[in-house]
XYZ file of N, CA and C in Angstrom:
108
model
N -70.978 -23.182 -162.064
C -71.568 -24.074 -161.063
C -71.037 -25.509 -161.251
N -70.931 -25.926 -162.480
C -70.451 -27.298 -162.743
C -69.032 -27.453 -162.205
N -68.245 -26.390 -162.364
C -66.850 -26.449 -161.883
C -66.820 -26.633 -160.369
N -67.689 -25.914 -159.687
C -67.741 -26.013 -158.213
C -68.117 -27.432 -157.799
N -69.106 -27.994 -158.457
C -69.567 -29.353 -158.126
C -68.437 -30.353 -158.369
N -67.719 -30.163 -159.455
C -66.617 -31.079 -159.777
C -65.541 -30.990 -158.703
N -65.255 -29.777 -158.269
C -64.237 -29.593 -157.217
C -64.667 -30.307 -155.938
N -65.934 -30.164 -155.594
C -66.453 -30.803 -154.376
C -66.336 -32.323 -154.498
N -66.677 -32.840 -155.668
C -66.642 -34.293 -155.891
C -65.214 -34.812 -155.750
N -64.261 -34.096 -156.331
C -62.868 -34.559 -156.240
C -62.381 -34.487 -154.795
N -62.800 -33.452 -154.093
C -62.387 -33.323 -152.680
C -62.933 -34.497 -151.875
N -64.198 -34.843 -152.126
C -64.827 -35.953 -151.400
C -64.098 -37.255 -151.719
N -63.791 -37.452 -152.983
C -63.116 -38.689 -153.411
C -61.741 -38.773 -152.755
N -61.035 -37.658 -152.713
C -59.704 -37.646 -152.102
C -59.808 -37.992 -150.625
N -60.809 -37.445 -149.970
C -60.995 -37.720 -148.533
C -61.251 -39.211 -148.326
N -62.075 -39.795 -149.194
C -62.418 -41.220 -149.065
C -61.168 -42.081 -149.228
N -60.371 -41.771 -150.248
C -59.180 -42.597 -150.505
C -58.181 -42.466 -149.359
N -58.022 -41.255 -148.837
C -57.065 -41.084 -147.737
C -57.552 -41.833 -146.500
N -58.860 -41.828 -146.298
C -59.425 -42.546 -145.141
C -59.157 -44.038 -145.293
N -59.343 -44.549 -146.512
C -59.128 -45.982 -146.772
C -57.659 -46.317 -146.535
N -56.784 -45.455 -147.023
C -55.347 -45.700 -146.869
C -54.971 -45.685 -145.393
N -55.527 -44.752 -144.650
C -55.232 -44.662 -143.217
C -55.699 -45.930 -142.509
N -56.860 -46.419 -142.900
C -57.395 -47.638 -142.270
C -56.457 -48.805 -142.542
N -55.963 -48.875 -143.781
C -55.069 -49.980 -144.162
C -53.793 -49.931 -143.331
N -53.209 -48.757 -143.205
C -51.954 -48.634 -142.458
C -52.171 -48.958 -140.982
N -53.283 -48.530 -140.421
C -53.530 -48.810 -138.998
C -53.734 -50.312 -138.804
N -54.374 -50.939 -139.774
C -54.598 -52.388 -139.675
C -53.250 -53.100 -139.669
N -52.362 -52.661 -140.557
C -51.026 -53.275 -140.637
C -50.278 -53.057 -139.324
N -50.385 -51.867 -138.791
C -49.682 -51.538 -137.548
C -50.200 -52.398 -136.400
N -51.499 -52.564 -136.312
C -52.063 -53.362 -135.213
C -51.652 -54.828 -135.370
N -51.571 -55.284 -136.608
C -51.166 -56.678 -136.843
C -49.735 -56.875 -136.359
N -48.880 -55.908 -136.687
C -47.470 -55.998 -136.267
C -47.375 -55.953 -134.746
N -48.154 -55.102 -134.136
C -48.105 -54.943 -132.677
C -48.585 -56.221 -131.991
N -49.623 -56.831 -132.527
C -50.164 -58.037 -131.880
C -49.204 -59.213 -132.057
N -48.374 -59.159 -133.093
C -47.421 -60.258 -133.332
C -46.333 -60.259 -132.261
N -45.963 -59.070 -131.801
C -44.855 -58.936 -130.825
C -45.176 -59.465 -129.453
């Protein structure tokens, strides 16, 4: 059971980090677009 919980936690953490990274890249893209 502990192994399952750990797997779920890592999956959640990975999802959070990817979401943050995606937000950062979109922010950069919008900044570049607004500059043009």
